Amino acid sequence: GSRLEAVPNKGGHVITAFRRKTQALLAAAVAVWGACETSPSPTGPGRATTTLIDLTPVASVSVVPASAEIQVGKTARLTATPKDSTGAPVDSAAVVWTTSNALVALVDESGLVRGLRTGSAVITATSGTASGTSSIAVNAVSQTGDTTMSADTLPGKVTDLAVTSTTDSSATLRFTEVGDGTGHPASYDVRYAVDPISWGSAPSATRGSCQVPMAGTTIGATRSCTIPGLASQKTYAFQLVAFRGTLNQDAVFGALSNVATGTTLARVASVTVTPASASLAENATQQFTAAVKDSSGATLSGRSITWTSSNSAVASINSTGLATGEAAGSATITATSEGAHGAATATVTSATTNPGTVTDLAAASVSDTAVTLRFTEVTDGAGQPASYDVRAAVAPISWGSAQSVANGTCQAPMAGTTIGAQRSCTVRGLPAGTAYQFQLIAFRGTLNQNAVFGGLSNVASATTPEAVTPPPPPAPPPPPPVSGTWAHEPSGFTAIEDLGWENGSLGDYLLYNQTADKPITVENITGSPLGETKALQIGYTTGSVGGGGTEARWDIPATQQRYEMFVGYYVQVNPQWQGHSSAINKMIWLDDGTPSTFSSMWYEMYGSGSDPLGFYVVGEEAGYPPQGLVPPVQKEYFTRGDWHKVEIYQKQGQPGTIRVWIDDVLVIDRSDVPTRNAPIRAVAISGIWGGVGDAKQHFDYMRFDHIHVSVR
């Protein structure tokens, strides 16, 4: 367990210091080394010297002088003499020097003492287990009157160190700056530790604005600095000392400051903004609040929160979370606390009022089955033309029970065009010889969802004249374009419509429910199976959604309305046609309803996405539940990009009959179909795509090359 250390001395000899644990071991070592003979040493050419190893134990250490006074910044030399038990010097013994107060006086390995600040310190010289001391007094002014010595005083002492704020990872300190003893601002060594602090073991600040050495600015100024990198939810103690000079070289220190303590906050884990979404009008305000929580979900109070808006032109927000609507649109409101974020949505609507009220509704013209209304359009309350819900009833009208118009250009909802413009629309399908009253209301938004209404208009009245006995059937129409084109048209039928759109107009077909994303136009074509150059086209723009769209409808004159009808047409969809997700892709429908009652039979392609397109018939007959008719074998009846011939025979009755041929193949033959016992009043080419939802990924079209209608 004992150890020998060999250290060269100045004469080239080896001095061996022996650390002993027991007297027995010491005696054994002395006996061994006492028997040693001379050993060669290169101290001279061709000569050898001998070295005797002195193992005498040190019993005491004498330090001279035993006490001394020195001035701040000056030095004094101390001499230590190790001695054995007889008082004889032990020349080979090593000495270690230490100081009791490193802020007052330092001592180096040779015993040179330097005064740092006024006060006292005990300098100790230790050799082995023995030691001796010298008491040192450090004075600011020479006690001998030596005028060459410095008259500088020590740096000042900070007495008002305080923790002004903490975060989850930092603390901010504040104190009044002091002088360095020479009339200049002092520098500072700032230390910290988890409470309590011990100056000697506490680390100096190495980051942040308190980083050591921290240079002073102005004596008497209030100074703040921050120490980052602290652990959360810990109580820390902070202390500093003022000094001049260079740390670890020639620094002169003042006294230690008072100790300041502060507890770091819990770390912010989440920020929740309430409300999560809000709607406000222009110039209106909305107060948002933020709940700051730690990782356990506990609410943290007193945390700093910064509010921002993703679009201040739409919604601005102040430092307290109060948002103001600036312009119509949407903005994200974000609350940030110590790196954690929470967000909410602010939707700003235009400053609005209720829609206007129509006051000049009037009947402009009357026929035995229709009334044309006229009125001045009004605002929707948000600066745009209003939409209208037009209702009709046998006089007198009661708004709550009257039905919205479902037939004609007054069909609800009726979109507005221009505020202040004269607007005309027609209510069709009215019985002859009946007194009617009409009323409308302006609105914005969507009926039955979020509509905002104005006031009810005045009531307009009109009486349809008695029907005139129909004349004999008209002369046969021109011959069909190609002999035998409609091979399945029953005998005895009279053609009442045969249209190929070759003149570029829609002919008897009027547009209803027009929407910009589903335009109906007449387009030039090639490859017509009939050799024609134009076709009616329903376009579906990129992004257009399922549901309602523009329709081209022919309202059959009352004198030509019958219970049996044959319809033939050629149809084509583009090669990339995207089927609706519901598989419903409407082509035409036959209307047997009334102005206030919707009733029809729909004829549709059936297939979603890029799936094969089959065929489907859907009955929405008033008084009967919806019904669907499919071919006995559902297969691809319509090839994308190709023209296909469709022939339909429909007979009204209870039950009715439906027969459909596609490309001369009978695909549906049913004589058990519930239909209204009423004549067919209209043929409509429908721009309705699917049911609801879904959206076109690219532009698609459906084209109709010629349409033939006959009745019996």
XYZ file of C-alpha atoms in Angstrom:
712
model
C 0.000 0.000 0.000
C 3.007 2.391 0.177
C 4.318 4.296 -2.830
C 7.723 5.760 -3.782
C 8.024 8.958 -5.837
C 11.365 9.845 -7.475
C 11.965 13.559 -8.278
C 15.256 14.943 -9.834
C 16.872 17.712 -7.728
C 18.904 20.593 -9.012
C 22.217 18.713 -8.659
C 21.156 15.867 -10.847
C 20.642 13.566 -7.801
C 17.518 11.668 -7.070
C 15.519 12.486 -3.956
C 13.040 9.911 -2.938
C 9.996 10.915 -0.970
C 8.407 8.080 0.871
C 4.800 8.109 1.988
C 4.403 5.965 4.985
C 1.408 4.352 6.508
C 2.909 2.645 9.508
C 6.073 2.952 11.592
C 6.942 -0.669 10.860
C 6.852 -0.113 7.151
C 8.993 3.040 7.540
C 11.639 1.114 9.485
C 11.753 -1.611 6.852
C 12.215 0.944 4.093
C 15.047 2.699 5.985
C 16.836 -0.598 6.471
C 16.656 -1.422 2.808
C 17.793 1.994 1.574
C 20.532 2.252 4.261
C 22.204 -0.798 2.733
C 22.423 0.858 -0.652
C 25.890 1.618 -2.040
C 26.924 4.305 -4.392
C 25.255 4.644 -7.752
C 26.711 6.250 -10.903
C 25.544 9.707 -11.839
C 26.548 11.697 -14.899
C 27.677 14.744 -12.998
C 31.213 14.775 -14.296
C 33.279 13.210 -17.033
C 34.425 9.691 -16.109
C 33.333 10.129 -12.449
C 30.542 8.745 -10.377
C 28.877 10.324 -7.356
C 26.779 8.831 -4.643
C 23.368 10.011 -3.437
C 22.030 9.284 -0.003
C 18.258 9.049 0.221
C 16.981 11.076 3.185
C 13.896 9.370 4.658
C 13.734 11.451 7.818
C 10.048 12.157 8.686
C 8.947 15.825 8.968
C 7.677 16.640 12.433
C 7.081 20.396 12.013
C 7.186 23.261 9.492
C 8.508 26.714 10.374
C 7.136 29.639 8.252
C 8.980 32.982 8.229
C 7.761 35.594 8.757
C 4.962 34.294 11.028
C 2.929 37.385 10.095
C 3.179 40.181 7.567
C 1.339 43.222 6.221
C 1.273 43.978 2.510
C -0.520 46.483 0.333
C -3.185 45.524 -2.215
C -1.422 44.547 -5.406
C 1.971 44.024 -3.678
C 3.833 40.809 -2.812
C 5.719 39.288 0.085
C 8.018 36.236 0.149
C 7.437 33.531 2.790
C 9.988 30.830 3.596
C 9.043 27.387 4.922
C 11.525 25.078 6.668
C 10.462 21.437 7.303
C 12.098 19.980 10.485
C 12.420 16.573 12.056
C 11.578 15.685 15.638
C 14.919 17.074 16.865
C 14.348 20.426 15.173
C 16.895 19.749 12.445
C 15.926 20.928 8.928
C 14.829 18.248 6.459
C 16.169 19.757 3.267
C 14.719 17.219 0.873
C 11.096 17.537 2.079
C 8.523 18.951 -0.410
C 6.275 21.867 0.655
C 2.743 22.692 -0.539
C 1.411 26.289 -0.080
C -2.312 27.165 0.399
C -4.366 30.243 1.358
C -7.414 30.456 3.586
C -8.976 33.358 1.621
C -8.276 33.491 -2.093
C -10.245 36.755 -2.365
C -7.779 38.523 -0.049
C -4.395 36.909 -0.797
C -2.982 34.302 -3.152
C 0.219 32.270 -2.760
C 2.206 30.469 -5.457
C 4.232 27.247 -5.253
C 7.355 29.167 -4.192
C 5.668 30.949 -1.246
C 5.219 34.331 -2.989
C 2.086 35.995 -1.562
C 0.108 38.638 -3.521
C -2.407 40.957 -1.835
C -5.706 41.183 -3.651
C -8.015 43.200 -1.387
C -8.058 44.522 2.152
C -8.559 41.829 4.740
C -6.682 38.941 6.253
C -5.701 35.464 5.161
C -3.757 32.590 6.684
C -1.057 31.141 4.445
C -0.246 27.484 5.219
C 2.883 25.503 4.254
C 2.410 21.715 4.453
C 5.049 18.989 4.252
C 3.897 15.451 4.773
C 1.565 15.498 7.751
C 3.111 18.614 9.319
C 2.310 22.246 8.558
C 3.079 25.814 9.592
C 1.262 29.133 8.986
C 1.757 32.843 8.479
C -0.927 35.494 9.078
C -1.150 38.035 6.292
C -2.899 41.403 6.582
C -3.622 43.150 3.291
C -4.012 46.943 3.514
C -5.211 49.489 0.989
C -2.545 52.064 1.915
C 1.099 51.360 2.801
C 1.527 51.218 6.564
C 5.145 52.337 6.124
C 4.270 55.568 4.302
C 5.887 54.348 1.111
C 4.502 56.846 -1.390
C 5.441 54.683 -4.335
C 2.781 52.155 -3.436
C -0.722 52.284 -5.094
C -3.436 54.203 -3.316
C -6.186 52.412 -5.277
C -9.133 51.055 -3.299
C -10.832 47.707 -3.825
C -13.725 47.322 -6.305
C -17.134 48.004 -4.829
C -19.590 45.455 -3.445
C -22.938 44.822 -5.132
C -25.649 44.746 -2.464
C -28.889 44.740 -4.515
C -28.556 41.697 -6.770
C -32.065 40.438 -7.579
C -33.840 37.970 -9.886
C -36.334 39.994 -11.894
C -37.836 37.224 -14.015
C -37.487 33.578 -14.952
C -38.571 31.320 -17.779
C -38.501 27.557 -17.924
C -34.789 27.678 -18.860
C -33.370 31.085 -17.882
C -33.195 33.745 -15.200
C -32.747 37.487 -15.593
C -30.688 39.329 -12.928
C -30.590 43.004 -12.049
C -28.102 45.017 -9.930
C -26.523 48.438 -9.610
C -23.070 48.669 -11.152
C -20.093 49.599 -8.921
C -16.611 51.012 -9.449
C -13.445 48.962 -9.873
C -11.541 50.987 -7.224
C -9.755 53.162 -9.768
C -12.694 55.298 -10.875
C -13.809 53.006 -13.699
C -16.752 50.605 -13.959
C -15.922 47.188 -12.541
C -16.117 43.880 -14.369
C -18.050 40.964 -12.872
C -17.764 37.260 -12.211
C -21.345 35.909 -12.012
C -21.913 32.447 -10.570
C -24.977 30.295 -10.005
C -25.998 26.951 -8.534
C -29.101 25.082 -7.447
C -29.889 26.698 -4.107
C -27.915 26.927 -1.803
C -24.854 28.371 -3.536
C -21.229 27.833 -2.465
C -19.015 30.398 -4.166
C -15.924 28.213 -4.457
C -17.717 25.329 -6.209
C -20.330 27.279 -8.146
C -19.663 27.607 -11.905
C -19.328 30.970 -13.614
C -21.910 31.885 -16.245
C -20.615 30.781 -19.661
C -23.647 31.673 -21.788
C -26.053 34.527 -22.185
C -25.541 38.185 -21.393
C -24.194 37.325 -17.894
C -21.280 35.422 -19.463
C -18.043 35.833 -17.461
C -16.055 38.029 -17.596
C -18.879 40.543 -17.890
C -17.582 44.055 -18.565
C -19.150 46.981 -16.731
C -20.788 49.953 -18.447
C -21.521 52.886 -16.112
C -20.986 53.206 -12.349
C -24.399 53.554 -10.688
C -26.361 52.299 -13.703
C -28.966 49.569 -13.308
C -27.677 46.491 -15.128
C -29.642 43.471 -16.304
C -28.325 40.240 -17.744
C -29.683 36.751 -18.419
C -28.325 33.274 -17.667
C -29.791 30.642 -20.046
C -29.562 26.841 -20.010
C -31.194 26.305 -16.609
C -33.386 23.329 -15.747
C -37.119 23.910 -15.411
C -38.873 24.059 -12.037
C -35.638 24.457 -10.027
C -34.758 27.069 -7.396
C -31.399 28.649 -8.230
C -29.110 30.921 -6.186
C -27.013 33.638 -7.868
C -23.992 35.651 -6.620
C -21.373 37.879 -8.185
C -18.150 39.707 -7.376
C -16.802 42.932 -8.904
C -13.169 43.012 -10.024
C -10.614 44.875 -12.101
C -7.811 43.402 -14.103
C -7.831 39.969 -15.764
C -9.367 36.892 -14.192
C -6.890 34.188 -13.194
C -3.977 36.597 -13.749
C -3.925 39.875 -11.841
C -7.559 40.460 -10.904
C -8.326 42.580 -7.819
C -11.679 41.656 -6.276
C -14.285 43.418 -4.234
C -16.524 41.635 -1.742
C -19.064 38.989 -2.724
C -22.534 40.350 -3.425
C -25.695 39.348 -1.674
C -27.270 36.074 -2.820
C -30.387 36.305 -5.032
C -32.689 33.347 -5.618
C -35.328 32.523 -8.216
C -37.287 29.479 -9.377
C -37.448 28.563 -13.043
C -40.896 27.982 -14.444
C -42.415 24.744 -15.702
C -41.816 24.197 -19.407
C -44.735 25.126 -21.678
C -45.908 21.989 -23.522
C -49.075 23.194 -25.239
C -51.100 26.298 -26.055
C -54.853 26.018 -26.736
C -56.664 28.951 -28.346
C -60.357 29.552 -27.627
C -62.538 29.738 -29.638
C -60.975 27.356 -32.165
C -62.836 29.145 -34.937
C -64.808 32.361 -35.086
C -66.741 34.313 -37.662
C -66.870 38.082 -37.470
C -67.984 40.877 -39.730
C -65.758 43.621 -41.055
C -64.855 46.134 -38.296
C -66.211 43.748 -35.633
C -63.970 42.285 -32.930
C -63.459 38.842 -31.443
C -61.607 38.140 -28.211
C -59.373 35.062 -28.340
C -57.860 33.532 -25.197
C -54.959 31.130 -24.812
C -54.616 28.379 -22.195
C -50.951 27.548 -21.516
C -50.270 24.094 -20.041
C -47.302 21.963 -19.040
C -46.703 18.358 -20.080
C -49.025 17.054 -17.355
C -51.886 19.232 -18.541
C -51.680 21.649 -15.635
C -52.497 25.252 -16.491
C -49.563 27.675 -16.257
C -50.297 31.258 -15.286
C -48.291 34.423 -15.818
C -46.658 33.257 -19.055
C -45.911 35.698 -21.841
C -48.101 35.123 -24.915
C -47.431 36.558 -28.373
C -50.378 36.853 -30.780
C -49.966 36.876 -34.575
C -52.240 36.732 -37.623
C -51.377 34.908 -40.846
C -53.145 37.671 -42.807
C -53.418 41.019 -41.033
C -55.208 42.461 -44.057
C -58.106 40.106 -43.262
C -57.951 39.924 -39.458
C -55.548 41.891 -37.258
C -54.875 41.021 -33.632
C -53.397 42.981 -30.739
C -51.178 41.889 -27.873
C -54.154 40.841 -25.726
C -55.684 38.488 -28.318
C -58.399 40.885 -29.532
C -58.937 40.312 -33.273
C -60.514 42.888 -35.587
C -62.149 42.024 -38.908
C -60.454 44.070 -41.636
C -61.732 42.531 -44.879
C -63.621 39.458 -46.042
C -61.516 36.303 -45.977
C -59.901 33.849 -43.583
C -56.829 34.144 -41.350
C -55.065 31.872 -38.869
C -54.654 33.362 -35.391
C -51.621 31.956 -33.538
C -50.707 32.245 -29.847
C -47.071 31.490 -28.966
C -45.619 30.972 -25.492
C -42.014 29.885 -24.954
C -41.834 28.025 -28.267
C -45.229 26.270 -28.027
C -47.996 27.288 -30.418
C -51.786 27.127 -30.612
C -53.977 28.298 -33.486
C -57.537 29.246 -34.339
C -59.327 30.319 -37.510
C -60.928 33.741 -37.953
C -63.361 34.085 -40.858
C -64.276 37.663 -41.717
C -67.482 38.348 -43.617
C -68.407 41.518 -45.439
C -70.436 44.000 -43.498
C -73.973 42.981 -44.390
C -77.599 43.940 -43.973
C -80.727 42.007 -44.770
C -81.524 41.556 -48.460
C -83.849 44.094 -50.053
C -87.615 43.764 -50.484
C -89.276 43.649 -53.910
C -92.236 46.070 -54.016
C -93.263 46.071 -57.697
C -93.984 42.409 -58.491
C -96.547 42.267 -61.315
C -97.999 39.861 -63.881
C -96.707 41.020 -67.269
C -98.468 38.466 -69.471
C -100.767 35.457 -69.155
C -101.499 32.348 -71.257
C -103.713 29.348 -70.565
C -100.762 27.488 -68.936
C -98.258 30.176 -67.927
C -97.860 33.589 -66.274
C -94.886 35.884 -66.882
C -93.875 37.990 -63.846
C -91.882 41.194 -63.794
C -90.065 43.013 -60.936
C -87.020 45.149 -60.098
C -84.040 43.206 -58.739
C -82.705 44.087 -55.252
C -79.473 43.637 -53.283
C -78.665 40.590 -51.183
C -77.481 42.871 -48.356
C -73.808 42.160 -49.054
C -73.436 44.235 -52.201
C -74.388 41.476 -54.655
C -77.643 40.751 -56.556
C -80.077 38.752 -54.431
C -81.469 35.311 -55.278
C -85.229 34.713 -55.167
C -87.729 32.164 -53.929
C -90.854 32.584 -56.092
C -94.097 30.934 -54.948
C -97.488 30.476 -56.600
C -100.874 29.335 -55.325
C -104.529 29.415 -56.271
C -105.763 32.735 -54.878
C -105.550 33.755 -52.100
C -101.875 32.945 -51.484
C -100.518 32.023 -48.059
C -96.715 32.145 -48.079
C -96.180 29.346 -45.580
C -98.268 26.797 -47.498
C -97.592 28.002 -51.055
C -95.190 25.875 -53.096
C -92.013 27.242 -54.656
C -92.174 27.386 -58.441
C -90.688 24.191 -59.934
C -91.426 24.736 -63.643
C -90.397 27.619 -65.879
C -87.770 30.322 -65.609
C -89.128 31.424 -62.193
C -88.036 28.066 -60.767
C -86.627 28.477 -57.244
C -83.915 29.194 -56.359
C -83.688 31.874 -59.058
C -80.295 33.597 -59.216
C -80.163 37.375 -59.527
C -78.390 39.249 -62.317
C -78.023 43.001 -61.680
C -79.230 45.128 -58.765
C -81.893 47.553 -60.058
C -82.450 45.710 -63.348
C -85.961 44.848 -64.636
C -86.335 41.062 -64.365
C -88.907 38.855 -66.097
C -89.536 35.153 -65.538
C -92.307 32.720 -66.414
C -94.277 30.275 -64.253
C -95.287 27.357 -66.494
C -97.599 24.354 -66.244
C -100.578 26.206 -64.724
C -104.087 24.864 -65.233
C -106.331 26.964 -67.532
C -109.149 29.070 -66.180
C -107.657 29.490 -62.689
C -107.043 32.614 -60.564
C -103.474 32.607 -59.241
C -101.477 34.791 -56.882
C -97.696 35.103 -56.816
C -95.212 36.311 -54.217
C -91.416 36.209 -53.838
C -88.686 36.862 -51.301
C -85.075 37.931 -51.862
C -82.288 36.049 -50.054
C -78.552 35.353 -49.982
C -76.891 32.053 -49.193
C -78.403 28.615 -49.814
C -82.065 27.750 -49.311
C -82.743 25.353 -46.452
C -79.158 25.759 -45.226
C -77.902 29.245 -44.397
C -80.152 31.598 -46.331
C -80.666 35.173 -45.025
C -84.000 36.637 -46.175
C -85.359 40.076 -46.905
C -89.028 40.938 -46.597
C -91.895 39.358 -48.560
C -92.776 41.161 -51.780
C -96.183 42.507 -52.678
C -98.690 39.981 -54.082
C -99.267 39.833 -57.853
C -102.463 38.280 -59.282
C -103.339 36.755 -62.637
C -105.980 34.397 -64.049
C -105.163 31.885 -66.751
C -107.776 31.908 -69.541
C -109.888 28.889 -70.367
C -108.150 26.411 -72.619
C -109.151 26.446 -76.275
C -110.229 23.149 -77.773
C -107.104 21.813 -79.440
C -107.126 21.835 -83.211
C -106.719 18.670 -85.176
C -103.276 17.109 -84.995
C -100.701 19.039 -86.994
C -99.462 17.910 -90.342
C -96.767 15.264 -90.204
C -93.320 16.692 -89.544
C -90.530 16.611 -92.084
C -89.205 13.137 -92.788
C -86.540 11.842 -90.405
C -82.952 12.653 -91.371
C -82.034 9.048 -92.194
C -84.555 6.426 -93.198
C -84.901 3.823 -90.491
C -82.787 5.754 -87.967
C -85.321 5.151 -85.193
C -86.079 1.527 -85.893
C -87.942 0.965 -82.618
C -90.323 3.917 -82.822
C -93.832 2.369 -82.502
C -96.157 2.678 -85.453
C -98.791 5.346 -85.328
C -96.557 7.870 -83.517
C -96.418 11.483 -84.672
C -93.113 13.370 -84.518
C -93.393 16.651 -82.589
C -89.676 17.510 -82.419
C -86.720 16.578 -84.659
C -83.694 18.757 -83.966
C -80.081 18.499 -85.042
C -78.788 21.930 -83.936
C -77.232 22.423 -87.374
C -78.117 26.127 -87.364
C -76.064 26.648 -84.203
C -79.026 27.537 -81.936
C -80.751 25.556 -79.211
C -84.088 25.769 -80.994
C -87.033 25.090 -78.690
C -84.758 24.176 -75.800
C -84.406 26.805 -73.047
C -81.638 26.890 -70.438
C -82.524 26.530 -66.756
C -80.473 26.551 -63.534
C -77.453 27.898 -65.379
C -74.068 27.506 -63.689
C -70.707 28.640 -65.049
C -69.047 25.284 -64.304
C -71.550 23.275 -66.446
C -72.164 25.345 -69.632
C -74.444 24.107 -72.421
C -73.351 25.146 -75.905
C -73.611 24.069 -79.556
C -70.216 22.787 -80.769
C -68.745 21.719 -84.095
C -68.143 17.963 -84.318
C -66.700 15.341 -86.656
C -67.550 11.680 -86.943
C -71.312 12.125 -86.513
C -73.193 8.849 -87.169
C -75.775 10.988 -89.023
C -73.223 13.005 -90.976
C -74.074 16.187 -89.041
C -71.556 18.906 -88.154
C -72.907 20.245 -84.844
C -74.027 18.829 -81.522
C -75.384 20.115 -78.236
C -72.639 19.866 -75.599
C -72.758 19.905 -71.783
C -69.314 20.916 -70.538
C -67.983 20.092 -67.075
C -65.061 22.344 -66.096
C -62.161 21.238 -63.910
C -63.236 21.411 -60.273
C -66.991 21.397 -60.964
C -68.764 19.457 -58.233
C -71.580 16.949 -58.287
C -75.192 18.046 -58.057
C -77.190 20.651 -59.935
C -76.154 22.214 -63.200
C -77.408 23.839 -66.387
C -80.288 22.063 -68.126
C -81.696 22.457 -71.661
C -85.456 21.819 -71.507
C -88.228 21.800 -74.081
C -91.633 22.528 -72.539
C -94.067 20.701 -74.795
C -97.062 22.810 -75.840
C -100.246 21.685 -74.095
C -101.818 20.663 -77.392
C -99.012 18.163 -78.039
C -98.756 16.638 -74.577
C -99.585 12.882 -74.582
C -99.429 9.821 -72.340
C -97.193 7.858 -74.736
C -93.823 9.184 -75.951
C -90.874 7.962 -77.985
C -87.484 9.715 -77.670
C -84.416 8.887 -79.764
C -80.976 10.516 -79.633
C -77.281 9.890 -80.171
C -74.922 10.492 -77.218
C -71.142 10.581 -76.715
C -68.810 11.276 -73.749
C -65.147 12.190 -74.158
C -62.520 9.397 -73.948
C -61.353 10.497 -70.481
C -64.859 10.834 -69.009
C -64.756 10.725 -65.189
C -67.807 8.942 -63.782
C -69.311 10.413 -60.606
C -68.448 8.616 -57.361
C -72.159 7.718 -56.990
C -72.004 6.086 -60.491
C -74.848 8.409 -61.602
C -74.205 10.271 -64.888
C -77.551 11.773 -66.033
C -78.461 12.144 -69.719
C -82.149 13.170 -70.070
C -85.359 13.156 -68.040
C -89.056 13.219 -68.970
C -91.244 15.474 -66.813
C -94.844 14.631 -65.901
C -95.158 16.955 -62.886
C -96.981 20.218 -62.183
C -95.693 23.758 -61.488
C -95.617 22.930 -57.776
C -94.868 19.194 -57.923
C -91.685 17.630 -59.308
C -92.266 14.264 -61.010
C -90.019 12.673 -63.631
C -88.255 9.621 -65.065
C -84.430 9.861 -65.392
C -82.315 8.027 -68.004
C -78.648 7.746 -66.998
C -75.223 6.259 -67.729
C -74.052 4.172 -64.764
C -70.396 3.946 -63.654
C -67.876 5.780 -61.423
C -64.352 6.996 -62.153
C -62.966 5.092 -65.132
C -65.247 2.049 -64.584
C -67.260 0.716 -67.553
C -70.426 2.747 -68.180
C -73.647 0.764 -67.884
C -77.268 1.995 -67.937
C -79.781 2.963 -65.227
C -83.318 4.364 -65.027
C -84.499 6.202 -61.906
C -88.116 7.074 -61.287
C -88.939 10.071 -59.083
C -92.684 9.970 -59.670
C -94.759 12.137 -57.340
C -96.788 9.991 -54.964
C -94.461 6.988 -55.299
C -91.197 6.073 -53.562
C -88.045 6.425 -55.702
C -87.371 3.392 -57.878
C -84.428 2.159 -59.936
C -84.550 0.045 -63.072
C -81.462 -1.770 -64.323
C -80.921 -4.115 -67.282
C -81.106 -7.857 -66.510
C -77.393 -7.934 -67.293
C -75.478 -4.792 -66.354
C -72.479 -4.369 -68.657
C -70.615 -1.690 -70.621
C -73.282 -0.176 -72.860
C -71.445 3.131 -73.442
C -67.824 3.169 -74.643
C -66.039 6.428 -73.868
C -65.290 8.415 -77.043
C -67.851 6.523 -79.210
C -71.326 7.592 -80.345
C -74.243 5.469 -79.085
C -77.901 5.478 -80.120
C -80.514 5.509 -77.337
C -84.243 4.890 -77.996
C -86.840 5.257 -75.223
C -90.514 4.328 -75.123
C -92.450 5.569 -72.058
C -96.170 5.075 -71.449
C -97.838 6.788 -68.500
C -100.284 4.879 -66.327
C -100.712 2.813 -63.233
C -98.648 0.845 -63.950
C -96.692 2.383 -66.775
C -94.350 0.900 -69.351
C -90.645 1.590 -69.988
C -88.644 0.149 -72.895
C -85.068 1.194 -73.751
C -82.854 0.179 -76.689
C -79.117 0.991 -76.796
C -77.496 0.554 -80.182
C -80.615 -1.445 -81.282
C -80.348 -3.850 -78.297
C -83.357 -3.996 -75.947
C -81.877 -3.538 -72.459
C -84.991 -2.690 -70.372
C -88.562 -3.932 -70.945
C -90.801 -3.283 -67.951
C -94.602 -2.953 -67.796
C -94.852 -2.651 -64.013
C -93.449 0.843 -63.506
C -95.462 3.234 -61.261
C -96.001 6.529 -63.068
C -98.406 9.433 -62.651
C -101.567 9.220 -64.621
C -100.630 12.459 -66.379
C -99.205 13.452 -69.770
C -95.507 14.064 -70.291
C -94.994 17.831 -70.270
C -91.276 18.323 -70.987
C -88.068 16.750 -72.290
C -84.886 17.922 -70.509
C -81.227 17.343 -71.398
C -79.639 17.424 -67.936
C -76.317 18.892 -66.863
C -76.671 17.324 -63.408
C -73.598 15.152 -62.726
C -74.105 12.434 -60.135
C -75.651 12.927 -56.756
C -73.643 15.197 -54.433
C -69.948 15.606 -53.671
C -66.996 14.562 -55.859
C -65.332 16.993 -58.301
C -64.112 16.867 -61.879
C -60.355 16.354 -62.125
C -60.299 17.622 -65.730
C -62.643 19.044 -68.367
C -65.273 16.518 -69.553
C -68.179 16.757 -71.973
C -71.368 14.888 -72.939
C -72.678 15.546 -76.476
C -76.070 14.954 -78.096
C -76.202 14.586 -81.912
C -79.852 15.009 -82.935
C -82.916 14.346 -80.788
C -86.244 12.968 -82.049
C -89.506 13.131 -80.060
C -92.819 11.593 -81.127
C -96.140 10.933 -79.363
C -99.315 8.934 -79.691
